[in-house]
Structure formats: structure tokens, C-alpha cells
Coordinates of C-alpha atoms in Angstrom, one line a residue:
M141 CA 0.0 0.0 0.0
K142 CA 2.8 2.4 0.9
K143 CA 4.5 2.1 -2.5
T144 CA 1.2 2.6 -4.2
L145 CA 0.4 5.7 -2.3
M146 CA 3.9 7.2 -2.8
A147 CA 3.7 6.5 -6.5
A148 CA 0.3 8.2 -6.6
A149 CA 1.8 11.2 -4.7
V150 CA 4.5 11.6 -7.3
F151 CA 1.9 11.3 -10.1
A152 CA -0.3 13.8 -8.4
A153 CA 2.5 16.3 -8.0
A154 CA 2.6 16.5 -11.8
Q155 CA -1.2 16.7 -12.3
P156 CA -3.8 19.4 -11.5
L157 CA -5.3 18.1 -8.3
M158 CA -6.5 20.0 -5.2
S159 CA -8.9 21.3 -2.5
V160 CA -11.3 24.2 -2.4
A161 CA -8.6 26.4 -0.8
K162 CA -8.9 30.1 -1.3
G163 CA -5.3 31.0 -2.0
L164 CA -1.9 31.1 -0.5
E165 CA -2.4 34.6 1.0
E166 CA -5.4 33.5 3.1
I167 CA -5.0 33.9 6.9
H168 CA -5.3 30.9 9.1
V169 CA -5.5 30.8 12.9
T170 CA -6.2 27.2 13.9
A171 CA -2.9 25.7 12.6
S172 CA -0.7 27.9 14.9
R173 CA -3.1 29.8 17.2
L174 CA -1.7 32.9 15.5
D175 CA -2.7 34.9 12.4
V176 CA -0.5 33.2 9.8
P177 CA -0.7 33.5 6.0
K178 CA -1.4 30.2 4.3
S179 CA 1.8 30.6 2.3
Q180 CA 3.8 30.2 5.5
L181 CA 1.9 27.2 7.0
G182 CA 3.6 23.8 7.0
A183 CA 0.5 21.9 8.3
S184 CA -2.6 20.7 6.4
V185 CA -5.6 23.0 6.9
S186 CA -8.9 23.0 5.0
V187 CA -11.2 26.0 5.2
L188 CA -14.9 26.6 4.4
D189 CA -16.3 30.1 4.8
A190 CA -19.9 31.3 5.0
E191 CA -20.2 31.6 1.2
D192 CA -19.0 27.9 0.8
I193 CA -21.4 26.7 3.5
E194 CA -24.3 28.6 2.0
R195 CA -23.5 27.3 -1.5
L196 CA -23.6 23.7 -0.3
G197 CA -26.9 24.3 1.4
Y198 CA -26.8 21.4 3.9
S199 CA -28.8 21.9 7.1
S200 CA -26.4 19.6 9.1
L201 CA -22.9 20.7 9.8
M202 CA -21.8 17.0 9.6
D203 CA -22.8 16.9 5.9
V204 CA -20.8 20.1 5.2
L205 CA -17.7 18.5 6.8
R206 CA -18.0 15.4 4.6
T207 CA -17.0 17.4 1.5
L208 CA -13.5 18.1 2.8
P209 CA -10.4 15.9 2.1
G210 CA -9.4 13.5 4.9
V211 CA -12.9 13.6 6.4
A212 CA -15.4 10.7 6.5
A213 CA -18.6 10.3 8.5
T214 CA -21.3 7.8 9.4
N215 CA -24.8 8.2 10.7
S216 CA -27.2 5.6 12.3
G217 CA -30.6 6.3 10.9
G218 CA -31.2 10.0 10.1
A219 CA -31.1 13.5 11.6
G220 CA -30.0 13.6 15.2
K221 CA -29.0 9.9 15.4
V222 CA -25.7 8.7 16.7
S223 CA -23.0 9.8 14.3
S224 CA -19.2 9.4 14.0
L225 CA -16.6 11.5 12.2
F226 CA -13.3 10.1 11.0
L227 CA -10.4 12.4 10.4
R228 CA -7.6 10.6 8.5
G229 CA -9.2 7.4 9.7
E230 CA -9.1 8.3 13.4
S231 CA -12.3 8.0 15.4
S232 CA -14.1 11.2 16.5
F233 CA -12.9 10.8 20.1
R234 CA -9.4 11.4 18.8
T235 CA -10.5 14.7 17.2
L236 CA -10.9 18.0 19.1
V237 CA -13.9 20.1 18.1
L238 CA -13.9 23.8 19.1
L239 CA -17.0 26.0 18.8
D240 CA -16.1 29.6 19.1
G241 CA -13.0 28.6 21.0
V242 CA -14.8 26.2 23.4
N243 CA -14.2 22.5 23.6
I244 CA -17.6 20.9 23.0
A245 CA -16.7 17.3 23.6
D246 CA -19.3 15.3 25.6
P247 CA -17.7 13.9 28.8
T248 CA -20.8 11.7 29.5
G249 CA -20.0 9.2 26.8
V250 CA -17.9 6.1 27.0
Q251 CA -15.3 8.1 25.1
V252 CA -15.1 11.9 25.1
S253 CA -16.2 13.3 21.7
A254 CA -18.4 16.0 20.3
Q255 CA -22.0 15.3 19.5
L256 CA -21.7 16.7 16.0
Q257 CA -25.2 15.4 14.9
H258 CA -26.8 18.2 16.9
L259 CA -24.9 21.1 15.2
L260 CA -26.7 23.0 12.4
A261 CA -24.9 24.8 9.7
S262 CA -27.0 28.0 9.3
D263 CA -25.3 30.2 11.9
I264 CA -21.7 29.1 11.0
D265 CA -19.3 31.7 9.5
R266 CA -16.1 29.6 9.1
I267 CA -14.7 26.1 9.5
E268 CA -11.0 25.3 9.7
V269 CA -10.0 21.6 9.8
L270 CA -6.4 21.0 10.9
R271 CA -5.3 17.4 10.1
G272 CA -2.7 15.2 11.8
P273 CA -1.7 14.9 15.5
Q274 CA -1.9 18.4 17.2
G275 CA -1.2 17.6 20.9
M276 CA 1.5 20.2 21.1
L277 CA -0.9 23.1 20.5
Y278 CA -4.2 21.7 21.8
G279 CA -3.5 19.0 24.3
A280 CA -5.5 15.8 24.9
G281 CA -7.7 14.4 22.1
A282 CA -6.3 16.5 19.4
G283 CA -5.5 13.9 16.8
G284 CA -6.9 16.6 14.5
V285 CA -8.8 19.8 15.2
I286 CA -12.1 21.1 13.8
N287 CA -12.5 24.8 14.6
I288 CA -16.0 26.1 14.1
I289 CA -16.7 29.9 14.2
S290 CA -20.2 31.3 14.5
R291 CA -21.3 34.3 12.4
K292 CA -20.9 37.9 13.7
A293 CA -23.0 40.7 12.3
A294 CA -20.9 43.1 10.1
A295 CA -23.5 45.9 9.8
P296 CA -24.6 48.3 12.6
L297 CA -27.9 46.4 12.6
S298 CA -29.0 43.3 10.7
A299 CA -31.7 40.8 10.9
T300 CA -32.4 37.5 9.1
A301 CA -35.4 35.1 9.1
S302 CA -35.5 31.8 7.2
I303 CA -37.6 28.7 6.9
E304 CA -37.2 25.5 4.9
A305 CA -39.5 22.5 4.7
G306 CA -39.6 19.2 2.8
R307 CA -39.8 15.4 2.9
Y308 CA -40.2 13.5 6.2
G309 CA -42.1 16.4 7.7
T310 CA -38.8 18.3 8.0
R311 CA -38.9 22.0 9.0
N312 CA -35.8 24.2 9.6
T313 CA -36.4 27.7 10.8
G314 CA -34.0 30.4 12.0
V315 CA -34.0 33.9 13.2
S316 CA -30.9 36.0 13.8
L317 CA -30.3 39.6 15.0
G318 CA -27.0 41.3 15.3
G319 CA -25.2 44.7 15.1
S320 CA -22.9 47.1 16.8
H321 CA -23.0 50.6 18.4
D322 CA -20.0 52.5 19.5
A323 CA -17.9 50.0 21.4
W324 CA -20.6 47.4 21.8
S325 CA -21.4 44.5 19.4
F326 CA -24.0 41.7 19.8
D327 CA -25.5 38.6 18.0
L328 CA -28.6 36.6 18.8
D329 CA -29.5 33.4 16.9
V330 CA -32.5 31.0 17.4
L331 CA -32.5 27.8 15.3
D332 CA -35.4 25.3 15.4
F333 CA -35.1 22.1 13.4
S334 CA -37.6 19.2 13.5
T335 CA -38.3 16.1 11.3
G336 CA -40.6 13.2 11.5
G337 CA -37.8 11.1 10.2
F338 CA -38.0 7.6 8.8
N339 CA -37.7 4.1 10.3
A340 CA -34.0 4.1 11.5
R341 CA -33.4 0.4 12.2
E342 CA -33.7 -2.5 9.8
S343 CA -34.7 -4.9 12.6
D344 CA -37.8 -2.7 13.3
F345 CA -40.5 -4.2 11.1
S346 CA -43.3 -1.9 12.4
G347 CA -42.3 0.9 9.9
E348 CA -42.7 3.6 12.6
E349 CA -40.8 6.8 12.1
D350 CA -38.0 7.9 14.3
G351 CA -38.1 11.7 14.5
Y352 CA -35.9 14.4 15.8
D353 CA -36.3 17.9 17.3
T354 CA -33.7 20.4 18.3
L355 CA -33.7 24.0 19.5
T356 CA -30.5 26.1 19.6
T357 CA -30.1 29.5 21.1
R358 CA -26.9 31.6 20.9
V359 CA -26.2 35.0 22.4
R360 CA -22.9 36.9 22.0
L361 CA -22.0 40.3 23.5
G362 CA -18.7 42.1 22.9
Y363 CA -17.2 45.4 24.2
Q364 CA -14.1 47.1 22.7
F365 CA -12.5 49.1 25.6
S366 CA -9.8 50.5 23.3
E367 CA -7.8 49.6 20.3
R368 CA -5.8 47.3 22.5
L369 CA -8.3 45.7 24.9
S370 CA -11.5 43.8 24.1
L371 CA -13.9 41.5 26.0
E372 CA -16.5 39.1 24.7
G373 CA -19.0 36.7 26.3
Q374 CA -21.2 34.0 24.8
Y375 CA -23.9 31.7 25.8
R376 CA -25.2 28.8 23.7
R377 CA -27.9 26.2 24.6
T378 CA -29.1 23.2 22.6
D379 CA -32.1 21.1 23.6
A380 CA -32.7 18.0 21.5
E381 CA -35.0 15.0 21.5
T382 CA -34.3 11.9 19.4
E383 CA -36.5 8.9 18.8
Y384 CA -34.7 5.6 18.2
D385 CA -35.1 1.8 18.3
N386 CA -33.9 -1.0 20.6
C387 CA -33.8 0.0 24.2
G388 CA -34.8 -1.8 27.4
F389 CA -35.5 -5.5 28.1
P390 CA -37.4 -7.0 26.3
P391 CA -36.2 -4.6 23.6
S392 CA -38.6 -1.8 22.6
D393 CA -38.6 0.2 19.3
D394 CA -40.4 3.1 21.0
C395 CA -37.4 4.9 22.6
L396 CA -36.5 8.5 23.3
S397 CA -33.3 10.3 24.1
Q398 CA -33.0 13.8 25.5
F399 CA -29.8 15.9 25.1
D400 CA -29.4 19.3 26.8
Q401 CA -26.1 21.3 26.3
E402 CA -25.2 24.6 27.8
I403 CA -22.0 26.5 26.9
V404 CA -20.8 29.7 28.6
G405 CA -17.6 31.4 27.6
V406 CA -15.8 34.7 28.3
N407 CA -12.6 35.8 26.6
G408 CA -10.5 38.9 26.8
Q409 CA -7.7 40.0 24.4
Y410 CA -5.0 42.6 25.0
Q411 CA -2.6 43.8 22.3
A412 CA 0.2 46.2 22.8
A413 CA 2.9 46.9 20.2
S414 CA 4.4 43.4 19.5
W415 CA 2.7 41.7 22.4
N416 CA -0.6 39.8 22.3
H417 CA -2.5 38.1 25.2
K418 CA -5.7 36.2 25.2
L419 CA -7.4 34.6 28.2
T420 CA -10.5 32.4 27.8
L421 CA -12.7 30.9 30.6
S422 CA -15.4 28.4 29.5
Q423 CA -17.8 25.9 31.0
Q424 CA -19.9 23.3 29.2
E425 CA -22.5 21.2 30.8
I426 CA -24.4 18.3 29.2
D427 CA -27.4 16.4 30.6
R428 CA -28.6 13.3 28.8
K429 CA -31.5 11.0 29.5
E430 CA -31.5 7.8 27.6
G431 CA -33.9 4.9 27.2
I432 CA -37.1 6.8 27.8
S433 CA -39.7 4.1 27.0
P434 CA -42.7 2.4 28.6
E435 CA -40.7 -0.9 28.5
A436 CA -37.4 0.5 29.7
L437 CA -35.8 1.9 32.8
P438 CA -34.1 5.2 31.8
F439 CA -30.6 6.2 32.9
F440 CA -29.2 9.6 33.3
T441 CA -25.8 11.1 32.6
N442 CA -24.4 14.5 33.5
G443 CA -21.0 15.9 32.5
E444 CA -19.1 19.2 32.7
I445 CA -15.9 20.5 31.1
R446 CA -14.4 23.6 32.8
E447 CA -11.4 25.2 31.1
V448 CA -9.0 28.1 31.5
N449 CA -6.9 28.8 28.4
Y450 CA -4.2 31.5 28.0
V451 CA -2.3 32.2 24.8
G452 CA 0.4 34.8 24.5
S453 CA 2.8 35.9 21.7
N454 CA 5.6 38.4 21.1
R455 CA 7.3 39.4 17.9
L456 CA 11.1 39.4 18.4
A457 CA 13.9 40.3 16.1
G458 CA 14.3 36.8 14.7
G459 CA 10.7 35.7 14.6
K460 CA 7.7 35.3 16.8
L461 CA 7.4 33.4 20.1
L462 CA 4.1 31.7 21.1
W463 CA 3.3 30.4 24.6
G464 CA 0.3 29.4 26.6
G465 CA -1.2 27.2 29.3
E466 CA -4.5 25.6 30.2
Y467 CA -6.4 23.9 33.0
E468 CA -9.1 21.4 32.4
Q469 CA -11.6 19.7 34.7
L470 CA -13.9 16.9 33.5
N471 CA -16.9 15.9 35.7
Y472 CA -18.9 12.8 35.0
F473 CA -21.9 11.2 36.6
T474 CA -24.2 8.4 35.4
G475 CA -27.0 6.5 37.1
S476 CA -30.6 5.4 37.0
V477 CA -33.5 5.7 39.5
G478 CA -31.9 5.5 42.9
V479 CA -28.6 4.0 41.5
T480 CA -25.2 5.5 40.8
Y481 CA -23.2 3.8 38.1
G482 CA -20.2 6.2 37.9
D483 CA -19.0 9.4 39.4
E484 CA -15.6 10.8 38.4
V485 CA -13.7 14.1 38.4
L486 CA -10.5 14.3 36.2
E487 CA -8.1 17.2 36.1
S488 CA -5.2 18.1 33.9
T489 CA -2.9 21.1 33.3
G490 CA -0.6 21.9 30.5
W491 CA 1.8 24.5 29.1
F492 CA 3.3 24.9 25.6
T493 CA 5.6 27.1 23.6
E494 CA 6.4 27.4 19.9
W495 CA 8.9 29.4 17.9
H496 CA 8.0 30.8 14.5
S497 CA 10.8 32.0 12.2
D498 CA 12.3 31.7 8.8
F499 CA 15.6 31.3 6.9
A500 CA 16.2 34.4 4.8
E501 CA 12.4 34.8 4.3
T502 CA 12.5 31.7 2.1
V503 CA 11.8 28.7 4.4
F504 CA 9.3 29.3 7.2
Y505 CA 9.4 26.9 10.1
T506 CA 8.0 26.3 13.6
L507 CA 9.4 24.3 16.6
G508 CA 7.0 23.6 19.5
Y509 CA 7.0 21.7 22.8
R510 CA 4.2 20.9 25.3
R511 CA 4.1 19.4 28.8
D512 CA 0.8 18.0 30.3
S513 CA 0.2 16.7 33.8
L514 CA -2.6 14.1 33.9
E515 CA -4.2 12.0 36.6
T516 CA -1.7 9.1 36.3
E517 CA 1.3 10.5 34.6
D518 CA 2.9 13.4 32.7
H519 CA 3.0 13.6 28.9
N520 CA 5.3 15.4 26.4
S521 CA 4.2 16.5 22.9
W522 CA 6.1 18.3 20.2
R523 CA 5.7 19.5 16.6
V524 CA 7.9 20.8 13.8
T525 CA 6.7 22.3 10.5
A526 CA 8.3 23.8 7.4
A527 CA 7.0 25.7 4.4
L528 CA 8.8 26.8 1.2
P529 CA 6.7 29.1 -0.9
V530 CA 8.0 29.9 -4.4
S531 CA 6.7 32.6 -6.8
L532 CA 6.5 31.4 -10.4
G533 CA 5.4 34.7 -11.8
D534 CA 2.2 35.5 -13.8
A535 CA 0.1 35.1 -10.7
Q536 CA 1.4 31.5 -10.1
Q537 CA 2.6 30.3 -6.7
L538 CA 4.0 27.0 -5.5
K539 CA 4.6 25.8 -1.9
Y540 CA 6.3 22.7 -0.5
R541 CA 5.5 21.8 3.1
A542 CA 6.2 19.2 5.7
S543 CA 5.3 18.6 9.3
F544 CA 5.8 16.1 12.1
G545 CA 3.9 16.1 15.3
T546 CA 2.8 14.0 18.3
G547 CA -0.4 13.8 20.3
Y548 CA -2.3 11.9 22.9
R549 CA -5.8 11.0 24.2
A550 CA -6.3 10.9 27.9
P551 CA -8.7 8.2 29.3
S552 CA -12.3 9.3 29.4
P553 CA -14.0 9.6 32.9
Y554 CA -15.9 6.4 32.2
E555 CA -12.9 4.5 31.0
F556 CA -10.9 5.7 34.0
S557 CA -13.7 4.6 36.4
T558 CA -13.2 1.0 35.3
N559 CA -9.4 1.1 35.6
E560 CA -7.6 3.9 37.5
A561 CA -4.2 2.6 36.2
L562 CA -5.0 3.7 32.6
G563 CA -2.6 6.0 31.0
P564 CA -2.9 8.1 27.8
E565 CA -2.9 6.8 24.2
T566 CA -0.1 8.3 22.2
S567 CA 0.1 9.2 18.6
Q568 CA 2.6 10.5 16.1
G569 CA 2.5 11.3 12.4
Y570 CA 4.2 13.1 9.6
E571 CA 3.0 14.6 6.2
L572 CA 4.5 15.9 3.0
G573 CA 2.6 18.4 0.9
L574 CA 2.6 20.3 -2.3
E575 CA 0.4 23.3 -3.2
Y576 CA 0.0 25.2 -6.4
R577 CA -2.1 28.2 -7.3
W578 CA -2.6 30.0 -10.6
A579 CA -4.7 33.1 -9.7
Q580 CA -8.3 31.9 -9.3
L581 CA -8.2 29.6 -12.2
L582 CA -6.6 26.6 -10.5
Q583 CA -5.7 25.6 -7.0
V584 CA -3.9 22.3 -6.4
E585 CA -3.0 20.4 -3.3
V586 CA -1.6 16.9 -2.6
T587 CA -0.6 15.5 0.8
Y588 CA 0.9 12.2 1.7
F589 CA 0.7 11.2 5.4
E590 CA 1.4 8.5 7.9
Q591 CA 0.4 8.3 11.5
E592 CA 0.3 5.6 14.3
I593 CA -1.3 5.1 17.7
T594 CA 0.3 3.2 20.6
D595 CA -1.1 2.2 24.0
A596 CA -4.7 2.3 22.5
I597 CA -7.4 2.0 25.1
F598 CA -9.8 -1.0 24.5
Y599 CA -12.5 -2.8 26.4
D600 CA -11.4 -6.1 28.0
S601 CA -14.6 -8.3 28.0
V602 CA -12.8 -10.9 30.3
F603 CA -12.2 -8.5 33.2
W604 CA -15.1 -6.1 32.4
R605 CA -12.9 -3.0 32.3
Y606 CA -10.9 -0.9 29.9
D607 CA -7.2 -1.7 29.3
Q608 CA -4.3 -0.7 27.0
D609 CA -3.1 -2.6 23.9
D610 CA 0.6 -3.3 23.4
G611 CA 0.4 -3.1 19.6
E612 CA 0.3 -0.3 17.1
S613 CA -2.6 1.1 15.1
K614 CA -1.6 2.7 11.8
S615 CA -3.0 4.8 9.0
E616 CA -1.4 6.2 5.8
G617 CA -3.0 7.9 2.9
L618 CA -3.1 10.5 0.2
E619 CA -5.3 13.6 0.1
L620 CA -5.9 15.2 -3.2
S621 CA -7.9 18.2 -4.1
L622 CA -8.3 20.7 -6.9
G623 CA -10.6 23.6 -7.6
G624 CA -10.9 26.7 -9.7
D625 CA -13.1 29.7 -10.6
L626 CA -13.8 30.6 -14.2
N627 CA -14.8 34.3 -14.7
N628 CA -16.4 34.4 -11.3
K629 CA -19.3 32.4 -12.8
L630 CA -18.4 28.7 -12.6
A631 CA -16.5 27.4 -9.5
W632 CA -15.6 23.7 -9.4
Y633 CA -13.8 21.4 -7.1
L634 CA -12.6 17.8 -6.6
T635 CA -11.5 16.3 -3.3
G636 CA -10.3 12.7 -2.8
T637 CA -8.9 10.6 0.0
W638 CA -7.1 7.3 -0.4
L639 CA -6.6 5.7 3.0
D640 CA -5.2 2.5 4.3
T641 CA -5.9 1.8 8.0
E642 CA -5.2 -1.1 10.4
D643 CA -5.9 -1.8 14.0
T644 CA -3.5 -3.5 16.4
T645 CA -4.4 -6.9 14.9
G646 CA -3.6 -5.8 11.3
A647 CA -7.3 -5.7 10.3
Q648 CA -8.9 -2.7 8.6
R649 CA -10.6 -0.3 11.0
G650 CA -14.4 -0.6 11.0
G651 CA -16.5 2.0 9.4
V652 CA -13.5 3.8 7.8
P653 CA -13.7 4.0 4.0
R654 CA -10.6 3.3 1.9
R655 CA -11.6 5.9 -0.8
V656 CA -13.8 9.0 -0.6
C657 CA -14.3 11.4 -3.5
N658 CA -16.3 14.6 -3.8
V659 CA -16.9 16.3 -7.1
G660 CA -18.9 19.5 -7.4
F661 CA -19.5 22.8 -9.2
S662 CA -21.3 26.0 -8.6
Q663 CA -22.7 28.0 -11.6
Q664 CA -24.3 31.5 -11.6
W665 CA -26.9 32.7 -14.1
F666 CA -29.2 35.7 -14.8
S667 CA -26.9 38.4 -13.6
D668 CA -25.8 36.2 -10.6
K669 CA -29.4 36.0 -9.3
L670 CA -29.5 32.2 -9.7
T671 CA -26.8 30.0 -8.2
L672 CA -26.8 26.2 -8.7
N673 CA -24.5 24.0 -6.6
V674 CA -24.1 20.2 -7.3
N675 CA -22.1 17.8 -5.1
W676 CA -21.5 14.2 -6.0
Q677 CA -19.9 11.9 -3.4
R678 CA -18.5 8.4 -3.8
V679 CA -17.5 6.2 -0.8
E680 CA -15.8 2.8 -1.2
G681 CA -14.0 0.1 0.7
R682 CA -15.7 -0.1 4.1
I683 CA -16.2 -2.9 6.5
D684 CA -18.6 -3.2 9.5
G685 CA -16.7 -2.9 12.8
F686 CA -18.7 -5.7 14.5
T687 CA -19.1 -8.3 11.9
Q688 CA -16.0 -7.4 9.8
K689 CA -18.1 -7.9 6.7
G690 CA -17.9 -5.5 3.8
L691 CA -20.4 -2.7 3.4
E692 CA -21.6 -1.8 -0.1
D693 CA -20.0 1.1 -1.9
Y694 CA -22.3 4.0 -2.7
S695 CA -22.7 7.3 -4.6
K696 CA -24.9 10.2 -3.6
L697 CA -25.9 13.2 -5.6
D698 CA -27.1 16.5 -3.9
L699 CA -28.2 19.7 -5.4
N700 CA -28.9 23.2 -4.0
A701 CA -30.4 26.1 -6.1
V702 CA -30.8 29.6 -4.7
Y703 CA -32.6 32.5 -6.5
R704 CA -32.2 36.0 -5.2
L705 CA -35.5 37.9 -5.9
S706 CA -34.0 41.0 -4.4
P707 CA -30.9 41.9 -2.2
N708 CA -33.0 41.1 0.8
L709 CA -35.1 38.1 -0.4
R710 CA -34.1 34.7 -1.7
I711 CA -35.7 31.4 -2.3
S712 CA -34.1 28.0 -2.4
L713 CA -34.7 24.5 -3.6
R714 CA -32.5 21.7 -2.4
G715 CA -32.3 17.9 -3.1
E716 CA -30.5 15.2 -1.2
N717 CA -29.7 11.7 -2.7
L718 CA -31.6 12.8 -5.8
L719 CA -30.9 9.4 -7.5
D720 CA -32.6 7.7 -4.6
R721 CA -29.6 5.3 -3.9
R722 CA -30.2 2.7 -1.2
Y723 CA -27.1 2.4 0.9
R724 CA -26.0 1.9 4.5
E725 CA -23.5 4.0 6.4
V726 CA -23.8 1.7 9.5
A727 CA -24.8 -1.9 9.2
G728 CA -28.5 -2.4 10.2
Y729 CA -29.5 1.3 9.8
Y730 CA -31.4 3.0 7.0
T731 CA -30.3 6.2 5.3
T732 CA -32.4 8.9 3.6
G733 CA -34.1 8.3 0.3
A734 CA -34.5 11.0 -2.3
A735 CA -35.7 14.2 -0.6
V736 CA -36.5 17.7 -1.7
Y737 CA -36.7 20.8 0.5
A738 CA -37.8 24.4 -0.4
G739 CA -37.0 27.5 1.6
V740 CA -37.2 31.3 1.8
Q741 CA -34.9 33.8 3.6
I742 CA -35.6 37.4 4.3
S743 CA -32.8 39.8 5.5
L744 CA -32.9 43.4 6.6

């Protein structure tokens, strides 16, 4: 496999292949926790802005992420159902998800990972996906980083209202209000999504529908004390109810899950000359109630993540120095009526530093180190990156890049409650990349990567506890993407991932596809009033994680058309799985058939 991938990388370097990247001058924050031009980045970062998200048209953020290279996802039976995201083949509990700077992982699960199935796309301004082990910058669970940034009003006062409805009794409504006055700025969003759904599980022969409802409220308030000092606070709440099958004993197919999430965050930033300081305080609380059914005894889980994050930087004569530290506390409780199954509190602290510099403004590099103190042991992480941008003239740019980094995943509170001797999983990986840009006509990117995990945490069914494996779990692959914009009328893209994964036994990892491809275009007509976006996805080479049997390959065609009747009024028509392909993302669970949705949006 390695020889095949390396040969493909050499071939791709000579061919026009790449991602939907905007250009080598674009500014990125996630890759270095600093404002860094893309031309100087040595790490792999994919970016989608508000225009990209709107053009794709998906209501679920998970569906938006699927279009990016290195990303794959599975869903167990429709909107709001259990979902998993794989970044370079690594499970979602090895990926850190930040929402407006706050870690939104769910500490109530068996593993700590974000509940991405409850995130809607309509209030998102920007997504940055940083691939590869990133423990040096972000600490535990950062086998990759997804940074999600909510929209902020740009005008003194703006308001938007939208509604979309379609198959399965689906309705998606949203209201937003935002603006600024003098030193104050604010945003308010209310999003309400509901669907009657479809029968999620193949073993349920009743044909009953498994619906989903979620209500999300977000409030942001900011104050600019001076050009140097600013303060911002945010509050976000999500209330969701999901119907599902197979709970209780004897098993019932009339089950309900309740999910309540509250996020509170405050951050202050101070800039003075070459100095920059940012301090963030955040708390997330999740309450879940599972197995609500006449035939089942429900159980409850409650979890909290409290974090304090500080990041500072200073521009020196030879480069820029970055440093920071964080404190994290995870609280976890689970039980049923009158019974406590688990109750844990885990704490960790960490500090890091990274040096950014260059050789004669030709090669840009970073060197970083991190030290974390966990419950059972300390852990060291480090990262080195390098980028060599080359100007070819005539609006053409080329960049060579490379990076090597390490990371780790600390035991979840639930895993730790079964075995207090558990230590962290460790990971390391490297990548080699090539990027090319010819104005807006062609953007090309190819990345070859390898990464491995040691001391993986697994469930020991003999001793009924979690333990650590002595072997290595590996993944290697090639990420290809290309895109372009012709006369600002026709934008097109192709993203592809070729991936080879194996667990500690040498078997392919369950649910992870070997090949994923997205091909799409966006065309504008009638003086740019009508925009048509098409995305075709192909997924191949998957096996079921439980049975180790192969899952069928599938293709899916989605379309989104938007017509602007006026600057303040637009209508949309969107189709998912228009060819009505029958496929399974998880064995035993149905997926959506052909579905059409119509909507209208008014803005002031």
C-alpha cells in the first residue's frame, strides 16, 4: 500500500489536483493559534467560509464536513441519530472540536467526543480543519482539530429570518439579529429544526418513524474598551430529543433520548505593540436522559468541562514566540433511578511554547513543545513544521511543506472509572505536501501522510474493564484536491482521499472507507441571481466494525439552487440523494431516500 500511495503522490504532483482552498495569502488561525498567511503554513488545513457553506446548502454541519479531504462520517438512521466522524481514519474521540473557542466534547460518553449530529450549519461563518496529531498546541484528544466559528454581524444592525421544509415532515427555521453601536457588538440566533424522520433500524418491522427535534439559542456580547483591549462573552444552549429503536428488556422500538447542552464562555484580548495576550474561561454542561420508554428503565448522565486557556505571543527580532497554558476539569456522573453507576472528576494542566521563524524569508518553520500533567502521569508533545513558498510569476505560486507532530488521548472519565491505572494513548505522524495556485483559475494540493497510535485503550470483556493494547494502530494515505473559478461564474472542485488503516491486529478499522471522493461545481446565471450547486460523493472500501463484513460502496448526488429575488429576499430548492440510492453508512440502519426541500430567507 505504501508504495502505491507514494507513486500516486509523485503522479499527483505532476497533475492538476487540489482542494477548495482560497489561495496562498489567506489567513489561518487554527494551525498555529496565530494569524499566519497560508503561504507560511507547514501543516494541512482545509477552510470553508460562510459563502461555501451557503452554497452547499446542507442543514447539518456534519454533511458540510463530509465534503472536505481527509474527512469521512457515518450516521445511524437519520437526523439527530448517533454519528461518527473520522479524520484521516481516526475516530471522533481522537478529534478535538472547538465551537467559538470552546471544547464541546461530551464527557458523558464512553469516550469523550463532540455530538456533531446536533450542530446545524445555518449560523456558522467559518470552519477550519487541521489534520494530523496536534497535541503540542491543543493537548488531549487533538489527533486533529475542527475549529467552528459562528457568524458575527458586520453591519450596525442586521436581521435575518428563514424557513425550509420538505420530505419526512422536516422543518428548519432560524432567526438572527446582530449589530454594533459605539464599542458594543452583539448577536442573537435562534434555530429550530424538526423532522418526523424515517424508520431508522432495519430490525424494526413496524415501519414507525424515528423523529428528531432540536432548538439552539446563541447569544454573544462584545465590548471594545480600546484599540488594545476587548472583551467578549457568549452563551449557547441546545435542547434535542431523538426517537430511536432497541432499548430496554425486552427490547422496545419506542425509545426517546433527551440531550441538553449549555455553553458559557468569556474571553479577553489585549494587544500592545508586538505583544498579544488572550485569556478564555469556559464551561460546558451536558445532561442526557437515555432509554425513555414504557418498556425500559431510563438512565441519566451529567457531564461538565471547565477550562481556562491562556495564549500569548511576542514578535522578536528573529521571529515570533508563542506560549500558553490551560487547566481542564472533567466531571462525569451516570446513574438510574436511585442507583449511581459512575461518578468521576479528572483534572489536567498543560503549558506549551512554539517558535515561528524563517531562513532568509525563504523557508518558514516552527518548533514547538508541550508538557501536560494528567491524573496518572505526565506527557510530552512536540511539533515541527516547514514551508517553502515559491513565486513562479504570472500570478502563479507554489509551496512545498512538511510537518511532524505527536499527540495523545487521555482516558475518558468512564474508562478511568473501570481502571484507574489507565494512561494516555499516544500518537505521532508526519506529512509531506505540495500546493500550487494559478490566480483563481486553478488551486492544487496533494498531501501524503502516515500516523500511528500506541497504547490504544480498548474494552477487555474478560475482566469487564478498559485496558491498553501493546500493539500499534496505523493509517497512511493520500489527500488530493483541486478547484478553480472561471470568470467568477463557474466554480468547481474535486477532493479525494485514499486511505489504508489497520488496528493492532492488522485488520482494517471498522467504518473507515478506503476511498472517498467529492466532485462539485457552482454555476451562476441571470446576472448572478441564480446559483446552482451540485455535489456528488463516492464512498468505497468499508467494513462493519462488529461483523468485519464488507459494506456496499455507494454514490450520492445532492443539489442546491438559490434564486435572489432582491438583495433582501431569496428562495431555495434543495435535493439530497436525488438518484434515490439505497445504501447503509452503518450496518443495520437505513439512510435517507431522495428528498426535496424548499425554503425562503428574508434579511434586513
